Tab-separated table of C-alpha atoms in Angstrom:
chain	number	residue	atom	x	y	z
H	1	UNK	CA	2.318	18.164	16.793
H	2	UNK	CA	1.221	19.023	13.328
H	3	UNK	CA	-2.019	17.585	12.427
H	4	UNK	CA	-1.472	15.055	9.256
H	5	UNK	CA	-4.874	15.118	8.880
H	6	UNK	CA	-4.904	18.973	8.177
H	7	UNK	CA	-2.698	19.094	6.091
H	8	UNK	CA	-3.949	16.928	3.721
H	9	UNK	CA	-6.734	19.134	3.843
H	10	UNK	CA	-5.120	22.502	2.988
H	11	UNK	CA	-2.379	21.509	0.085
H	12	UNK	CA	-2.744	23.106	-2.736
H	13	UNK	CA	-5.611	21.016	-5.393
H	14	UNK	CA	-2.642	21.088	-8.273
H	15	UNK	CA	-0.040	18.585	-6.037
H	16	UNK	CA	-1.180	15.127	-7.417
H	17	UNK	CA	0.608	16.274	-10.289
H	18	UNK	CA	4.022	15.145	-10.112
H	19	UNK	CA	7.149	16.624	-11.660
H	20	UNK	CA	7.943	14.941	-14.676
H	21	UNK	CA	10.075	12.143	-14.900
H	22	UNK	CA	9.894	11.081	-11.039
H	23	UNK	CA	7.846	8.347	-11.429
H	24	UNK	CA	7.852	4.649	-13.673
H	25	UNK	CA	5.859	5.387	-16.726
H	26	UNK	CA	4.689	2.020	-16.814
H	27	UNK	CA	7.390	0.412	-19.040
H	28	UNK	CA	10.613	0.660	-16.591
H	29	UNK	CA	9.601	-2.171	-14.232
H	30	UNK	CA	7.033	-4.156	-16.589
H	31	UNK	CA	8.903	-6.992	-18.038
H	32	UNK	CA	10.918	-7.543	-14.730
H	33	UNK	CA	7.405	-7.597	-12.779
H	34	UNK	CA	6.217	-10.061	-14.439
H	35	UNK	CA	9.779	-12.051	-14.935
H	36	UNK	CA	10.059	-11.946	-11.163
H	37	UNK	CA	6.441	-12.940	-10.764
H	38	UNK	CA	6.268	-16.087	-12.884
H	39	UNK	CA	9.305	-17.108	-10.974
H	40	UNK	CA	8.919	-15.987	-7.424
H	41	UNK	CA	4.893	-16.865	-7.398
H	42	UNK	CA	5.247	-20.885	-8.174
H	43	UNK	CA	7.614	-21.279	-5.164
H	44	UNK	CA	6.035	-18.941	-2.765
H	45	UNK	CA	2.506	-20.804	-3.440
H	46	UNK	CA	4.179	-24.286	-2.927
H	47	UNK	CA	5.738	-23.311	-0.205
H	48	UNK	CA	3.285	-20.823	1.791
H	49	UNK	CA	0.228	-22.399	0.460
H	50	UNK	CA	-1.266	-18.567	0.289
H	51	UNK	CA	-5.078	-18.209	0.146
H	52	UNK	CA	-6.769	-15.793	-1.838
H	53	UNK	CA	-10.234	-14.422	-1.215
H	54	UNK	CA	-12.619	-12.093	-2.916
H	55	UNK	CA	-10.513	-11.600	-6.191
H	56	UNK	CA	-13.759	-10.520	-8.297
H	57	UNK	CA	-14.167	-7.775	-6.133
H	58	UNK	CA	-10.835	-6.282	-8.240
H	59	UNK	CA	-11.276	-4.605	-11.155
H	60	UNK	CA	-10.435	-6.927	-14.706
H	61	UNK	CA	-9.036	-3.214	-16.006
H	62	UNK	CA	-8.867	0.495	-15.107
H	63	UNK	CA	-7.574	2.659	-12.399
H	64	UNK	CA	-8.042	1.106	-8.288
H	65	UNK	CA	-6.439	1.747	-5.285
H	66	UNK	CA	-6.037	-1.294	-3.128
H	67	UNK	CA	-6.531	-0.528	0.327
H	68	UNK	CA	-4.673	-2.973	3.107
H	69	UNK	CA	-3.952	-2.974	5.747
H	70	UNK	CA	0.140	-3.425	6.772
H	71	UNK	CA	1.338	-6.479	9.019
H	72	UNK	CA	4.685	-7.318	7.412
H	73	UNK	CA	7.194	-6.531	4.669
H	74	UNK	CA	6.116	-9.748	3.398
H	75	UNK	CA	2.468	-7.897	2.225
H	76	UNK	CA	4.806	-6.647	-0.770
H	77	UNK	CA	5.263	-10.100	-1.956
H	78	UNK	CA	1.888	-11.780	-1.289
H	79	UNK	CA	-0.525	-9.029	-2.430
H	80	UNK	CA	1.482	-8.651	-5.929
H	81	UNK	CA	0.999	-12.605	-6.249
H	82	UNK	CA	-2.496	-12.394	-5.429
H	83	UNK	CA	-4.285	-10.218	-7.884
H	84	UNK	CA	-3.627	-11.158	-11.625
H	85	UNK	CA	-2.829	-7.516	-12.840
H	86	UNK	CA	0.218	-5.316	-11.987
H	87	UNK	CA	0.396	-3.697	-8.694
H	88	UNK	CA	2.709	-0.658	-8.373
H	89	UNK	CA	3.545	0.519	-4.870
H	90	UNK	CA	5.583	3.061	-3.154
H	91	UNK	CA	8.446	2.185	-0.631
H	92	UNK	CA	10.520	4.129	1.696
H	93	UNK	CA	13.602	4.455	-0.061
H	94	UNK	CA	15.971	2.847	2.624
H	95	UNK	CA	14.741	-0.173	0.895
H	96	UNK	CA	16.551	1.002	-2.416
H	97	UNK	CA	19.739	1.995	-0.662
H	98	UNK	CA	20.311	-0.689	1.500
H	99	UNK	CA	23.820	-2.894	1.650
H	100	UNK	CA	24.804	-6.406	2.553
H	101	UNK	CA	22.739	-9.279	0.542
H	102	UNK	CA	19.398	-8.369	1.968
H	103	UNK	CA	19.789	-4.916	0.403
H	104	UNK	CA	20.941	-6.373	-2.814
H	105	UNK	CA	17.739	-8.641	-2.956
H	106	UNK	CA	16.017	-5.693	-1.937
H	107	UNK	CA	17.031	-2.696	-4.286
H	108	UNK	CA	16.659	-5.352	-7.325
H	109	UNK	CA	13.060	-6.439	-6.321
H	110	UNK	CA	11.685	-3.212	-6.037
H	111	UNK	CA	13.814	-1.351	-8.713
H	112	UNK	CA	13.555	-4.237	-11.195
H	113	UNK	CA	9.418	-4.289	-10.524
H	114	UNK	CA	9.062	0.067	-10.986
H	115	UNK	CA	8.230	0.419	-7.432
H	116	UNK	CA	8.504	4.171	-6.313
H	117	UNK	CA	10.785	5.488	-3.689
H	118	UNK	CA	9.956	7.806	-1.256
H	119	UNK	CA	12.101	9.876	1.613
H	120	UNK	CA	10.153	9.242	4.385
H	121	UNK	CA	12.303	11.822	6.672
H	122	UNK	CA	10.972	14.581	4.405
H	123	UNK	CA	7.874	16.564	5.519
H	124	UNK	CA	6.849	16.090	1.623
H	125	UNK	CA	6.885	12.382	1.810
H	126	UNK	CA	2.719	11.696	1.857
H	127	UNK	CA	2.685	14.978	-1.248
H	128	UNK	CA	5.254	12.449	-3.319
H	129	UNK	CA	3.247	9.317	-2.879
H	130	UNK	CA	-0.384	10.628	-3.592
H	131	UNK	CA	1.227	11.902	-6.950
H	132	UNK	CA	2.991	8.842	-7.651
H	133	UNK	CA	-0.241	7.161	-6.984
H	134	UNK	CA	-2.112	9.416	-9.173
H	135	UNK	CA	0.103	8.957	-11.932
H	136	UNK	CA	-0.223	5.365	-12.082
H	137	UNK	CA	-4.376	5.934	-11.703
H	138	UNK	CA	-4.187	8.129	-14.729
H	139	UNK	CA	-2.476	5.060	-16.633
H	140	UNK	CA	-5.029	2.713	-15.668
H	141	UNK	CA	-3.274	0.529	-13.357
H	142	UNK	CA	-3.388	-0.660	-9.740
H	143	UNK	CA	-1.661	1.567	-6.877
H	144	UNK	CA	-1.325	-0.176	-3.489
H	145	UNK	CA	-1.739	2.115	-0.635
H	146	UNK	CA	-1.025	1.499	3.067
H	147	UNK	CA	-3.360	3.546	4.908
H	148	UNK	CA	-1.741	3.272	8.148
H	149	UNK	CA	1.125	4.492	6.766
H	150	UNK	CA	4.010	2.180	8.916
H	151	UNK	CA	3.418	-1.386	9.646
H	152	UNK	CA	1.490	-2.383	12.456
H	153	UNK	CA	3.838	-3.102	15.920
H	154	UNK	CA	1.531	-5.179	17.557
H	155	UNK	CA	-0.806	-7.008	14.630
H	156	UNK	CA	-3.799	-4.226	15.288
H	157	UNK	CA	-5.404	-2.370	12.611
H	158	UNK	CA	-4.542	1.596	13.326
H	159	UNK	CA	-6.268	5.103	12.472
H	160	UNK	CA	-6.006	5.997	8.437
H	161	UNK	CA	-4.087	8.494	7.365
H	162	UNK	CA	-6.230	10.818	4.636
H	163	UNK	CA	-4.267	10.748	1.771
H	164	UNK	CA	-6.086	7.402	0.548
H	165	UNK	CA	-9.649	9.382	0.829
H	166	UNK	CA	-7.934	12.656	-0.975
H	167	UNK	CA	-6.277	10.307	-3.514
H	168	UNK	CA	-9.275	8.446	-4.723
H	169	UNK	CA	-11.485	11.994	-4.290
H	170	UNK	CA	-9.238	13.724	-6.823
H	171	UNK	CA	-8.267	11.142	-9.247
H	172	UNK	CA	-12.043	9.232	-9.499
H	173	UNK	CA	-10.764	5.849	-8.787
H	174	UNK	CA	-12.602	3.092	-7.138
H	175	UNK	CA	-11.130	2.194	-3.454
H	176	UNK	CA	-10.976	-1.739	-3.110
H	177	UNK	CA	-10.381	-3.077	0.582
H	178	UNK	CA	-8.511	-5.682	1.237
H	179	UNK	CA	-7.205	-7.610	3.839
H	180	UNK	CA	-3.719	-9.624	4.554
H	181	UNK	CA	-3.646	-12.053	7.700
H	182	UNK	CA	-0.474	-13.993	8.715
H	183	UNK	CA	2.164	-12.450	7.108
H	184	UNK	CA	3.678	-10.787	10.285
H	185	UNK	CA	4.237	-14.823	11.344
H	186	UNK	CA	6.399	-15.080	8.350
H	187	UNK	CA	8.380	-11.789	8.274
H	188	UNK	CA	8.087	-10.378	12.181
H	189	UNK	CA	8.689	-6.797	12.613
H	190	UNK	CA	11.070	-7.236	15.446
H	191	UNK	CA	12.947	-10.333	13.525
H	192	UNK	CA	14.996	-11.136	9.963
H	193	UNK	CA	13.459	-14.889	9.837
H	194	UNK	CA	9.724	-16.100	10.746
H	195	UNK	CA	8.237	-19.290	10.074
H	196	UNK	CA	6.277	-20.971	7.109
H	197	UNK	CA	2.812	-20.062	7.560
H	198	UNK	CA	0.125	-20.625	5.061
H	199	UNK	CA	-1.399	-16.456	4.296
H	200	UNK	CA	-4.334	-15.271	3.543
H	201	UNK	CA	-5.259	-12.673	1.777
H	202	UNK	CA	-9.079	-11.207	1.245
H	203	UNK	CA	-10.665	-8.511	-1.349
H	204	UNK	CA	-13.871	-6.606	-0.272
H	205	UNK	CA	-16.822	-4.927	-2.865
H	206	UNK	CA	-15.415	-1.589	-4.098
H	207	UNK	CA	-16.406	0.744	-1.701
H	208	UNK	CA	-18.915	3.506	-2.653
H	209	UNK	CA	-17.800	7.142	-1.760
H	210	UNK	CA	-19.780	9.412	-3.566
H	211	UNK	CA	-21.536	11.140	-0.639
H	212	UNK	CA	-17.704	13.197	-0.938
H	213	UNK	CA	-17.546	13.348	-4.305
H	214	UNK	CA	-16.132	16.929	-5.008
H	215	UNK	CA	-14.984	17.399	-1.204
H	216	UNK	CA	-11.117	16.426	-1.589
H	217	UNK	CA	-10.049	19.372	0.666
H	218	UNK	CA	-12.762	19.308	3.114
H	219	UNK	CA	-11.120	17.855	6.519
H	220	UNK	CA	-14.242	16.469	7.973
H	221	UNK	CA	-15.349	14.411	4.579
H	222	UNK	CA	-11.494	13.352	3.874
H	223	UNK	CA	-11.362	11.826	7.703
H	224	UNK	CA	-15.275	10.030	7.443
H	225	UNK	CA	-14.219	8.586	4.129
H	226	UNK	CA	-11.047	7.133	5.632
H	227	UNK	CA	-12.960	5.768	8.399
H	228	UNK	CA	-14.961	4.273	5.936
H	229	UNK	CA	-11.667	2.612	4.169
H	230	UNK	CA	-10.170	1.506	7.758
H	231	UNK	CA	-13.597	-0.214	9.139
H	232	UNK	CA	-14.269	-2.167	5.272
H	233	UNK	CA	-10.314	-3.365	6.174
H	234	UNK	CA	-11.738	-4.367	9.675
H	235	UNK	CA	-13.908	-6.040	8.286
H	236	UNK	CA	-11.459	-8.245	6.584
H	237	UNK	CA	-9.470	-8.722	8.571
H	238	UNK	CA	-10.796	-9.559	11.974
H	239	UNK	CA	-8.140	-6.594	13.149
H	240	UNK	CA	-8.674	-4.741	17.061
H	241	UNK	CA	-9.214	-1.124	15.658
H	242	UNK	CA	-7.392	1.428	17.452
H	243	UNK	CA	-8.074	4.933	16.650
H	244	UNK	CA	-4.892	6.449	16.843
H	245	UNK	CA	-1.849	6.318	14.362
H	246	UNK	CA	0.575	3.855	14.666
H	247	UNK	CA	3.825	5.089	15.535
H	248	UNK	CA	6.221	4.917	12.699
H	249	UNK	CA	9.313	4.148	14.940
H	250	UNK	CA	10.402	0.845	16.415
H	251	UNK	CA	13.227	-1.734	17.019
H	252	UNK	CA	14.854	-3.246	13.765
H	253	UNK	CA	16.096	-6.432	14.426
H	254	UNK	CA	19.850	-7.276	15.154
H	255	UNK	CA	22.199	-7.980	12.327
């Protein structure tokens, strides 16, 4: 089995420069993002009453990586609502190609807000995601990433993939840890619908990764920096930590 940490460390240095035209230039989803946010936020806040803590730790301008645990598809909704700035994520391409009402709504949301589709079936998915993130950060914007690489199958916090560290060390963008709590009750992984619940989105102080500067291709440094990010997330959520990668496969809810 290949080692994802080794793959991250051994990629060429220019890999984080995406091919031109593949990533939103910051204008394609801007108007739709703020329109959806201004429309959805009052409704979502009235129904779910989300709690937001530590917002002062998010820079008011300039690039930053928001690194969060990933419990539910609802994380895509509650974290952007909590923030005062626009945030861009990469999302699996399935969200842009689904059928039926669910597919229509997902496609409209992710495409309309300029989120970046990534085909996770190929071996270069991680490279594409990091390239997209680098371009967003170089525009001075917020980029959201889930270091676990997928939703937690059981509510625990799993080992982070080292792309988060390489992105931070390559771009110089600060990493702000974030913890979401309770979104898995709203949109459980094994069911289409959950229950009305008040989730919490909690931000921590930007992490000090200066010990790893200049070591973006040092496998040990990437691992250590990523572990530091994951422990900061764990401190925010109180989750049980599992020192292994989360499985990417799970049983989809019946349609």
